[in-house]
Amino acid sequence: MANKFRILSMDGGGLRGIIPVLVLQEIERRAKGKRIHELFDLFSGTSTGGLIACAVAVGADGKNPLLTLDQILAVYTEQGKDIFPSQSWLGSALTKITSLKRPEYSPAGLDKVLRDLLGHKRIADCLKPIFIPSYDLFNNEDVFFKSRHAMTDPTANSELYDVCRATSAAPTYFPAYDCSYEGKKRTFIDGGMFMNNPALGSIVEVSKYHADPIYNRPNLNFGDICLLSLGTGHYTADIARKKVESWGLLDWAKPITDIMMQGMNQAVTYETEELLDDGNFLRLTLQIEDPKYASMSDSSPQTRDYLIQETKNQILGNSTLMAQLDRFMQTVLV
């Protein structure tokens, strides 16, 4: 058990990030006093998963975590409406028209939530290494915010606020985010555009650089890499063929993002499960069967309560999954 290298990976998914946070709370409850940052060796996340990864990893004083899971959960239960404000019927109709030419949401609410949550903490302030993807449109390249880089290059030691804004700048939802990283001017969009499930990316990072001082595992065997992958739910209903056949650019603009993310998540889950040794991988997510609650930006109390209840029903209340989680924790985490 001492040789295991433990990765926590969390998908993107907007306000559906409440799902992995609830699972993490259950893990802490079962860990008998251990905090999440003590149970893993690398935290990876995309978009909302990146926000959670930064929030659970960041330290207050180099030893203790800055935030509790209750504080992180409040972002989704109490501040979701500030990030994705609900609108009246008329306001929603006007937004649909104006969003043809500009992002649907102002980043002002997200800016405040992130600054209040993370202050001016930087990557190097994290108690454990992080791995967060984003995409840079200005230089046309993918970017990975890594503790490994931040510890040796001051220009890569970004504020966690910037990391979270970069990885969550989802096209059509929020504007692209401009900032500097590694000495370059950047224009970032959501990492979910190419890596919504960062599980494989984080495995590649550790398999190649495990001897780096940030990981300090020169003798690590690939068979010792373990990964807990937390999803943000997926909408299971099919898109009716009769609708899709006549769809054009405007029809596909919003649905294609969700479809791409869901497809990538499933592909990476399959690849990760095949790649890692038996017992070293566990994936927990839920199915969203009612389209009323499928939107990643729905901040209504009804959708919030639905996601909480379904997480309890499908994951936390599922005896088979909880037995798998217990086995994973006993052999990998604690």
mmCIF file of C-alpha atoms in Angstrom:
data_model
loop_
_atom_site.group_PDB
_atom_site.id
_atom_site.type_symbol
_atom_site.label_atom_id
_atom_site.label_comp_id
_atom_site.label_asym_id
_atom_site.label_seq_id
_atom_site.Cartn_x
_atom_site.Cartn_y
_atom_site.Cartn_z
ATOM 1 C CA MET A 1 0.000 0.000 0.000
ATOM 2 C CA ALA A 2 2.867 2.356 0.745
ATOM 3 C CA ASN A 3 4.021 2.101 -2.878
ATOM 4 C CA LYS A 4 0.698 3.132 -4.385
ATOM 5 C CA PHE A 5 0.568 6.438 -6.250
ATOM 6 C CA ARG A 6 -2.957 7.772 -5.831
ATOM 7 C CA ILE A 7 -4.591 10.117 -8.349
ATOM 8 C CA LEU A 8 -7.926 11.899 -7.953
ATOM 9 C CA SER A 9 -9.352 12.945 -11.330
ATOM 10 C CA MET A 10 -12.533 15.005 -11.776
ATOM 11 C CA ASP A 11 -14.440 15.799 -14.967
ATOM 12 C CA GLY A 12 -15.744 19.123 -16.149
ATOM 13 C CA GLY A 13 -19.464 19.785 -15.980
ATOM 14 C CA GLY A 14 -20.422 23.211 -14.629
ATOM 15 C CA LEU A 15 -22.724 23.205 -11.625
ATOM 16 C CA ARG A 16 -22.882 19.430 -11.828
ATOM 17 C CA GLY A 17 -19.585 19.622 -9.966
ATOM 18 C CA ILE A 18 -21.772 19.210 -6.899
ATOM 19 C CA ILE A 19 -21.700 15.453 -7.629
ATOM 20 C CA PRO A 20 -17.961 14.855 -7.041
ATOM 21 C CA VAL A 21 -17.976 17.144 -4.001
ATOM 22 C CA LEU A 22 -20.714 15.043 -2.391
ATOM 23 C CA VAL A 23 -18.698 11.888 -3.146
ATOM 24 C CA LEU A 24 -15.583 13.438 -1.601
ATOM 25 C CA GLN A 25 -17.548 14.225 1.539
ATOM 26 C CA GLU A 26 -18.520 10.557 1.787
ATOM 27 C CA ILE A 27 -14.896 9.511 1.284
ATOM 28 C CA GLU A 28 -13.768 11.787 4.106
ATOM 29 C CA ARG A 29 -16.493 10.354 6.316
ATOM 30 C CA ARG A 30 -15.268 6.822 5.629
ATOM 31 C CA ALA A 31 -11.594 7.794 5.983
ATOM 32 C CA LYS A 32 -11.877 8.101 9.777
ATOM 33 C CA GLY A 33 -10.482 11.559 10.265
ATOM 34 C CA LYS A 34 -8.241 11.887 7.218
ATOM 35 C CA ARG A 35 -8.790 14.866 4.918
ATOM 36 C CA ILE A 36 -8.970 14.529 1.137
ATOM 37 C CA HIS A 37 -5.551 16.120 0.604
ATOM 38 C CA GLU A 38 -4.015 13.362 2.734
ATOM 39 C CA LEU A 39 -5.536 10.559 0.664
ATOM 40 C CA PHE A 40 -4.151 11.388 -2.789
ATOM 41 C CA ASP A 41 -0.765 12.175 -4.339
ATOM 42 C CA LEU A 42 -1.999 14.125 -7.382
ATOM 43 C CA PHE A 43 -5.174 16.126 -7.996
ATOM 44 C CA SER A 44 -6.324 16.534 -11.598
ATOM 45 C CA GLY A 45 -9.438 18.254 -12.861
ATOM 46 C CA THR A 46 -10.923 20.049 -15.846
ATOM 47 C CA SER A 47 -13.203 23.086 -15.704
ATOM 48 C CA THR A 48 -15.382 22.657 -12.602
ATOM 49 C CA GLY A 49 -13.274 19.601 -11.745
ATOM 50 C CA GLY A 50 -10.223 21.857 -11.908
ATOM 51 C CA LEU A 51 -11.845 24.274 -9.484
ATOM 52 C CA ILE A 52 -12.468 21.418 -7.044
ATOM 53 C CA ALA A 53 -8.926 20.072 -7.495
ATOM 54 C CA CYS A 54 -7.427 23.471 -6.682
ATOM 55 C CA ALA A 55 -9.794 23.999 -3.759
ATOM 56 C CA VAL A 56 -9.044 20.677 -2.035
ATOM 57 C CA ALA A 57 -5.283 20.887 -2.674
ATOM 58 C CA VAL A 58 -4.544 24.493 -1.727
ATOM 59 C CA GLY A 59 -2.968 25.043 1.664
ATOM 60 C CA ALA A 60 -3.515 27.746 4.234
ATOM 61 C CA ASP A 61 -0.033 27.673 5.739
ATOM 62 C CA GLY A 62 1.957 24.990 3.967
ATOM 63 C CA LYS A 63 0.562 22.272 6.205
ATOM 64 C CA ASN A 64 -3.197 22.626 6.631
ATOM 65 C CA PRO A 65 -5.820 22.926 3.864
ATOM 66 C CA LEU A 66 -7.291 26.366 3.253
ATOM 67 C CA LEU A 67 -10.822 25.083 2.629
ATOM 68 C CA THR A 68 -13.193 22.423 3.904
ATOM 69 C CA LEU A 69 -15.433 20.361 1.650
ATOM 70 C CA ASP A 70 -18.409 22.156 3.194
ATOM 71 C CA GLN A 71 -17.009 25.463 1.936
ATOM 72 C CA ILE A 72 -16.436 24.000 -1.516
ATOM 73 C CA LEU A 73 -19.935 22.505 -1.570
ATOM 74 C CA ALA A 74 -21.379 25.954 -0.815
ATOM 75 C CA VAL A 75 -20.054 27.146 -4.188
ATOM 76 C CA TYR A 76 -22.576 24.804 -5.808
ATOM 77 C CA THR A 77 -25.443 24.953 -3.320
ATOM 78 C CA GLU A 78 -25.384 28.680 -2.520
ATOM 79 C CA GLN A 79 -23.316 30.525 -5.132
ATOM 80 C CA GLY A 80 -24.330 28.728 -8.306
ATOM 81 C CA LYS A 81 -26.908 31.448 -8.927
ATOM 82 C CA ASP A 82 -24.124 34.043 -8.837
ATOM 83 C CA ILE A 83 -22.098 32.176 -11.466
ATOM 84 C CA PHE A 84 -25.045 31.234 -13.688
ATOM 85 C CA PRO A 85 -27.871 33.679 -12.842
ATOM 86 C CA SER A 86 -31.390 32.453 -13.468
ATOM 87 C CA GLN A 87 -33.559 34.582 -15.712
ATOM 88 C CA SER A 88 -37.191 35.313 -16.315
ATOM 89 C CA TRP A 89 -38.856 33.908 -19.415
ATOM 90 C CA LEU A 90 -38.362 37.222 -21.230
ATOM 91 C CA GLY A 91 -34.783 37.554 -20.043
ATOM 92 C CA SER A 92 -34.026 34.017 -21.162
ATOM 93 C CA ALA A 93 -35.493 34.694 -24.594
ATOM 94 C CA LEU A 94 -33.405 37.850 -24.967
ATOM 95 C CA THR A 95 -30.272 35.995 -23.835
ATOM 96 C CA LYS A 96 -30.799 33.346 -26.502
ATOM 97 C CA ILE A 97 -30.849 36.099 -29.102
ATOM 98 C CA THR A 98 -27.838 38.032 -27.796
ATOM 99 C CA SER A 99 -25.844 34.846 -27.173
ATOM 100 C CA LEU A 100 -25.680 34.340 -30.929
ATOM 101 C CA LYS A 101 -23.068 37.106 -30.894
ATOM 102 C CA ARG A 102 -21.604 36.946 -27.363
ATOM 103 C CA PRO A 103 -21.219 34.552 -24.408
ATOM 104 C CA GLU A 104 -24.357 33.660 -22.522
ATOM 105 C CA TYR A 105 -23.001 34.645 -19.090
ATOM 106 C CA SER A 106 -20.885 37.447 -17.700
ATOM 107 C CA PRO A 107 -17.790 36.178 -15.871
ATOM 108 C CA ALA A 108 -18.354 38.673 -13.031
ATOM 109 C CA GLY A 109 -20.063 36.179 -10.736
ATOM 110 C CA LEU A 110 -17.460 33.485 -11.333
ATOM 111 C CA ASP A 111 -14.670 36.033 -10.824
ATOM 112 C CA LYS A 112 -15.965 36.979 -7.383
ATOM 113 C CA VAL A 113 -16.603 33.399 -6.281
ATOM 114 C CA LEU A 114 -13.100 32.295 -7.267
ATOM 115 C CA ARG A 115 -11.381 35.304 -5.714
ATOM 116 C CA ASP A 116 -13.323 34.898 -2.462
ATOM 117 C CA LEU A 117 -12.546 31.177 -2.419
ATOM 118 C CA LEU A 118 -8.879 31.153 -3.425
ATOM 119 C CA GLY A 119 -7.674 34.693 -2.798
ATOM 120 C CA HIS A 120 -4.228 35.159 -4.305
ATOM 121 C CA LYS A 121 -2.956 31.661 -3.614
ATOM 122 C CA ARG A 122 -0.682 30.191 -6.253
ATOM 123 C CA ILE A 123 -0.003 26.729 -7.632
ATOM 124 C CA ALA A 124 3.028 26.391 -5.358
ATOM 125 C CA ASP A 125 0.734 26.927 -2.352
ATOM 126 C CA CYS A 126 -0.959 23.577 -2.982
ATOM 127 C CA LEU A 127 -0.269 20.860 -0.414
ATOM 128 C CA LYS A 128 -0.231 18.230 -3.163
ATOM 129 C CA PRO A 129 0.552 18.499 -6.900
ATOM 130 C CA ILE A 130 -2.165 19.518 -9.342
ATOM 131 C CA PHE A 131 -2.691 18.870 -13.065
ATOM 132 C CA ILE A 132 -5.206 21.170 -14.814
ATOM 133 C CA PRO A 133 -5.752 21.395 -18.612
ATOM 134 C CA SER A 134 -6.816 24.404 -20.655
ATOM 135 C CA TYR A 135 -6.510 25.434 -24.298
ATOM 136 C CA ASP A 136 -4.691 28.546 -25.517
ATOM 137 C CA LEU A 137 -6.283 30.021 -28.632
ATOM 138 C CA PHE A 138 -3.667 32.782 -28.989
ATOM 139 C CA ASN A 139 -0.825 30.296 -29.467
ATOM 140 C CA ASN A 140 -3.026 27.447 -30.694
ATOM 141 C CA GLU A 141 -1.771 24.911 -28.142
ATOM 142 C CA ASP A 142 -2.986 22.906 -25.209
ATOM 143 C CA VAL A 143 -1.687 23.997 -21.815
ATOM 144 C CA PHE A 144 -1.343 22.048 -18.595
ATOM 145 C CA PHE A 145 -1.049 23.885 -15.304
ATOM 146 C CA LYS A 146 1.268 21.655 -13.270
ATOM 147 C CA SER A 147 2.839 21.921 -9.853
ATOM 148 C CA ARG A 148 5.909 20.303 -11.401
ATOM 149 C CA HIS A 149 6.399 23.360 -13.608
ATOM 150 C CA ALA A 150 5.399 25.901 -10.976
ATOM 151 C CA MET A 151 8.036 24.742 -8.508
ATOM 152 C CA THR A 152 10.926 25.504 -10.874
ATOM 153 C CA ASP A 153 9.590 28.285 -13.139
ATOM 154 C CA PRO A 154 8.150 31.464 -11.540
ATOM 155 C CA THR A 155 6.315 32.293 -14.789
ATOM 156 C CA ALA A 156 4.409 28.995 -14.437
ATOM 157 C CA ASN A 157 3.468 29.594 -10.795
ATOM 158 C CA SER A 158 0.095 31.113 -11.646
ATOM 159 C CA GLU A 159 -2.525 32.254 -9.212
ATOM 160 C CA LEU A 160 -5.108 29.513 -8.742
ATOM 161 C CA TYR A 161 -7.720 32.108 -9.651
ATOM 162 C CA ASP A 162 -6.154 32.343 -13.132
ATOM 163 C CA VAL A 163 -5.892 28.547 -13.391
ATOM 164 C CA CYS A 164 -9.589 28.141 -12.622
ATOM 165 C CA ARG A 165 -10.667 30.937 -14.948
ATOM 166 C CA ALA A 166 -8.577 29.453 -17.755
ATOM 167 C CA THR A 167 -9.828 25.883 -17.446
ATOM 168 C CA SER A 168 -13.491 26.907 -17.081
ATOM 169 C CA ALA A 169 -13.826 29.481 -19.881
ATOM 170 C CA ALA A 170 -16.370 27.356 -21.733
ATOM 171 C CA PRO A 171 -17.204 28.625 -25.241
ATOM 172 C CA THR A 172 -20.769 29.978 -25.563
ATOM 173 C CA TYR A 173 -21.038 30.110 -21.741
ATOM 174 C CA PHE A 174 -18.174 32.464 -20.771
ATOM 175 C CA PRO A 175 -15.745 34.673 -22.692
ATOM 176 C CA ALA A 176 -12.207 33.435 -23.295
ATOM 177 C CA TYR A 177 -9.774 34.376 -20.541
ATOM 178 C CA ASP A 178 -6.640 36.410 -21.200
ATOM 179 C CA CYS A 179 -3.587 36.131 -18.970
ATOM 180 C CA SER A 180 0.125 35.368 -19.089
ATOM 181 C CA TYR A 181 1.590 31.915 -18.477
ATOM 182 C CA GLU A 182 5.171 30.688 -18.895
ATOM 183 C CA GLY A 183 6.148 34.079 -20.285
ATOM 184 C CA LYS A 184 3.567 34.020 -23.076
ATOM 185 C CA LYS A 185 0.423 36.001 -23.676
ATOM 186 C CA ARG A 186 -2.475 33.528 -23.568
ATOM 187 C CA THR A 187 -6.153 33.433 -24.518
ATOM 188 C CA PHE A 188 -7.620 30.454 -22.706
ATOM 189 C CA ILE A 189 -10.782 28.451 -23.248
ATOM 190 C CA ASP A 190 -12.172 25.506 -21.296
ATOM 191 C CA GLY A 191 -9.894 22.480 -21.023
ATOM 192 C CA GLY A 192 -12.970 20.352 -21.683
ATOM 193 C CA MET A 193 -12.632 21.190 -25.360
ATOM 194 C CA PHE A 194 -9.977 18.483 -25.603
ATOM 195 C CA MET A 195 -9.651 16.814 -22.176
ATOM 196 C CA ASN A 196 -12.857 16.951 -20.181
ATOM 197 C CA ASN A 197 -11.809 13.818 -18.284
ATOM 198 C CA PRO A 198 -8.127 14.343 -17.344
ATOM 199 C CA ALA A 199 -7.528 10.822 -16.031
ATOM 200 C CA LEU A 200 -5.250 9.674 -18.866
ATOM 201 C CA GLY A 201 -3.349 12.950 -18.915
ATOM 202 C CA SER A 202 -2.535 12.663 -15.233
ATOM 203 C CA ILE A 203 -1.457 9.014 -15.652
ATOM 204 C CA VAL A 204 0.924 10.059 -18.447
ATOM 205 C CA GLU A 205 2.315 12.831 -16.230
ATOM 206 C CA VAL A 206 3.089 10.455 -13.374
ATOM 207 C CA SER A 207 4.354 7.572 -15.518
ATOM 208 C CA LYS A 208 7.009 9.800 -17.120
ATOM 209 C CA TYR A 209 7.916 12.212 -14.329
ATOM 210 C CA HIS A 210 7.473 10.141 -11.179
ATOM 211 C CA ALA A 211 11.144 10.663 -10.252
ATOM 212 C CA ASP A 212 10.763 14.465 -10.312
ATOM 213 C CA PRO A 213 11.191 16.027 -6.836
ATOM 214 C CA ILE A 214 7.519 17.067 -6.779
ATOM 215 C CA TYR A 215 6.505 13.384 -6.829
ATOM 216 C CA ASN A 216 9.735 11.847 -5.473
ATOM 217 C CA ARG A 217 8.913 8.299 -6.527
ATOM 218 C CA PRO A 218 11.977 7.169 -8.523
ATOM 219 C CA ASN A 219 11.165 3.481 -8.117
ATOM 220 C CA LEU A 220 7.470 3.719 -8.954
ATOM 221 C CA ASN A 221 6.117 0.847 -11.042
ATOM 222 C CA PHE A 222 3.277 1.479 -13.474
ATOM 223 C CA GLY A 223 1.241 -1.172 -11.650
ATOM 224 C CA ASP A 224 1.300 0.992 -8.530
ATOM 225 C CA ILE A 225 -0.600 3.871 -10.163
ATOM 226 C CA CYS A 226 -4.175 4.041 -8.860
ATOM 227 C CA LEU A 227 -6.902 6.434 -9.908
ATOM 228 C CA LEU A 228 -10.300 7.486 -8.612
ATOM 229 C CA SER A 229 -12.288 9.145 -11.398
ATOM 230 C CA LEU A 230 -15.300 11.256 -10.414
ATOM 231 C CA GLY A 231 -17.774 12.263 -13.100
ATOM 232 C CA THR A 232 -20.337 15.044 -13.142
ATOM 233 C CA GLY A 233 -23.169 12.952 -14.528
ATOM 234 C CA HIS A 234 -24.302 12.447 -18.083
ATOM 235 C CA TYR A 235 -27.643 12.821 -19.801
ATOM 236 C CA THR A 236 -28.627 9.393 -21.068
ATOM 237 C CA ALA A 237 -31.561 10.089 -23.376
ATOM 238 C CA ASP A 238 -30.925 9.863 -27.109
ATOM 239 C CA ILE A 239 -31.297 12.899 -29.326
ATOM 240 C CA ALA A 240 -34.185 12.018 -31.593
ATOM 241 C CA ARG A 241 -33.032 11.242 -35.139
ATOM 242 C CA LYS A 242 -35.847 13.234 -36.675
ATOM 243 C CA LYS A 243 -34.507 16.366 -34.954
ATOM 244 C CA VAL A 244 -30.846 15.893 -35.793
ATOM 245 C CA GLU A 245 -31.300 15.284 -39.527
ATOM 246 C CA SER A 246 -32.327 18.862 -40.158
ATOM 247 C CA TRP A 247 -30.052 20.571 -37.617
ATOM 248 C CA GLY A 248 -27.722 23.355 -38.711
ATOM 249 C CA LEU A 249 -25.053 25.483 -37.050
ATOM 250 C CA LEU A 250 -27.349 27.192 -34.549
ATOM 251 C CA ASP A 251 -29.044 23.923 -33.556
ATOM 252 C CA TRP A 252 -25.735 22.161 -32.879
ATOM 253 C CA ALA A 253 -23.871 25.024 -31.157
ATOM 254 C CA LYS A 254 -24.892 24.182 -27.580
ATOM 255 C CA PRO A 255 -25.661 20.420 -27.734
ATOM 256 C CA ILE A 256 -22.389 19.566 -29.466
ATOM 257 C CA THR A 257 -20.399 20.682 -26.404
ATOM 258 C CA ASP A 258 -22.293 18.298 -24.135
ATOM 259 C CA ILE A 259 -22.064 15.469 -26.670
ATOM 260 C CA MET A 260 -18.317 15.912 -27.129
ATOM 261 C CA MET A 261 -17.744 16.003 -23.377
ATOM 262 C CA GLN A 262 -19.841 12.909 -22.763
ATOM 263 C CA GLY A 263 -18.113 11.005 -25.553
ATOM 264 C CA MET A 264 -14.649 11.982 -24.319
ATOM 265 C CA ASN A 265 -15.516 11.039 -20.745
ATOM 266 C CA GLN A 266 -16.673 7.575 -21.759
ATOM 267 C CA ALA A 267 -13.690 6.965 -24.047
ATOM 268 C CA VAL A 268 -11.177 7.983 -21.370
ATOM 269 C CA THR A 269 -12.963 5.847 -18.782
ATOM 270 C CA TYR A 270 -12.692 2.814 -21.069
ATOM 271 C CA GLU A 271 -9.018 3.470 -21.839
ATOM 272 C CA THR A 272 -8.089 4.091 -18.198
ATOM 273 C CA GLU A 273 -9.859 0.954 -17.010
ATOM 274 C CA GLU A 274 -8.041 -1.117 -19.628
ATOM 275 C CA LEU A 275 -4.700 0.516 -18.858
ATOM 276 C CA LEU A 276 -4.539 0.225 -15.072
ATOM 277 C CA ASP A 277 -4.215 -3.002 -13.119
ATOM 278 C CA ASP A 278 -7.336 -4.617 -11.667
ATOM 279 C CA GLY A 279 -8.360 -2.907 -8.457
ATOM 280 C CA ASN A 280 -6.411 0.247 -9.246
ATOM 281 C CA PHE A 281 -9.241 2.156 -10.947
ATOM 282 C CA LEU A 282 -12.685 3.239 -9.801
ATOM 283 C CA ARG A 283 -15.120 5.449 -11.703
ATOM 284 C CA LEU A 284 -18.121 7.023 -9.968
ATOM 285 C CA THR A 285 -20.715 9.114 -11.782
ATOM 286 C CA LEU A 286 -24.470 9.144 -12.297
ATOM 287 C CA GLN A 287 -27.030 9.062 -15.062
ATOM 288 C CA ILE A 288 -29.275 12.086 -15.528
ATOM 289 C CA GLU A 289 -32.440 10.659 -16.977
ATOM 290 C CA ASP A 290 -34.661 13.749 -16.928
ATOM 291 C CA PRO A 291 -33.699 16.408 -19.520
ATOM 292 C CA LYS A 292 -35.094 19.115 -17.223
ATOM 293 C CA TYR A 293 -32.039 18.675 -15.008
ATOM 294 C CA ALA A 294 -29.348 18.051 -17.630
ATOM 295 C CA SER A 295 -28.056 21.597 -18.125
ATOM 296 C CA MET A 296 -24.601 22.310 -16.713
ATOM 297 C CA SER A 297 -25.572 25.929 -16.044
ATOM 298 C CA ASP A 298 -28.965 25.448 -14.370
ATOM 299 C CA SER A 299 -28.694 27.091 -10.951
ATOM 300 C CA SER A 300 -32.321 26.504 -9.953
ATOM 301 C CA PRO A 301 -33.027 24.910 -6.552
ATOM 302 C CA GLN A 302 -34.955 22.160 -8.335
ATOM 303 C CA THR A 303 -31.947 21.034 -10.380
ATOM 304 C CA ARG A 304 -29.608 21.355 -7.402
ATOM 305 C CA ASP A 305 -31.900 19.200 -5.277
ATOM 306 C CA TYR A 306 -32.307 16.665 -8.088
ATOM 307 C CA LEU A 307 -28.541 16.253 -8.431
ATOM 308 C CA ILE A 308 -28.099 15.891 -4.682
ATOM 309 C CA GLN A 309 -30.850 13.312 -4.421
ATOM 310 C CA GLU A 310 -29.674 11.321 -7.442
ATOM 311 C CA THR A 311 -26.110 11.300 -6.115
ATOM 312 C CA LYS A 312 -27.469 9.832 -2.896
ATOM 313 C CA ASN A 313 -29.642 7.324 -4.741
ATOM 314 C CA GLN A 314 -27.320 6.213 -7.539
ATOM 315 C CA ILE A 315 -23.908 6.454 -5.851
ATOM 316 C CA LEU A 316 -23.936 6.939 -2.092
ATOM 317 C CA GLY A 317 -26.979 4.726 -1.613
ATOM 318 C CA ASN A 318 -25.816 2.042 -4.043
ATOM 319 C CA SER A 319 -24.512 -0.815 -1.905
ATOM 320 C CA THR A 320 -22.533 -2.332 -4.791
ATOM 321 C CA LEU A 321 -20.717 0.925 -5.570
ATOM 322 C CA MET A 322 -20.092 1.653 -1.898
ATOM 323 C CA ALA A 323 -18.599 -1.813 -1.462
ATOM 324 C CA GLN A 324 -16.307 -1.058 -4.409
ATOM 325 C CA LEU A 325 -15.382 2.267 -2.833
ATOM 326 C CA ASP A 326 -14.616 0.573 0.485
ATOM 327 C CA ARG A 327 -12.346 -1.955 -1.235
ATOM 328 C CA PHE A 328 -10.619 0.831 -3.161
ATOM 329 C CA MET A 329 -10.062 2.821 0.021
ATOM 330 C CA GLN A 330 -8.831 -0.165 2.014
ATOM 331 C CA THR A 331 -6.296 -1.203 -0.609
ATOM 332 C CA VAL A 332 -5.353 2.218 -2.007
ATOM 333 C CA LEU A 333 -6.296 5.185 0.142
ATOM 334 C CA VAL A 334 -6.125 4.354 3.849
#
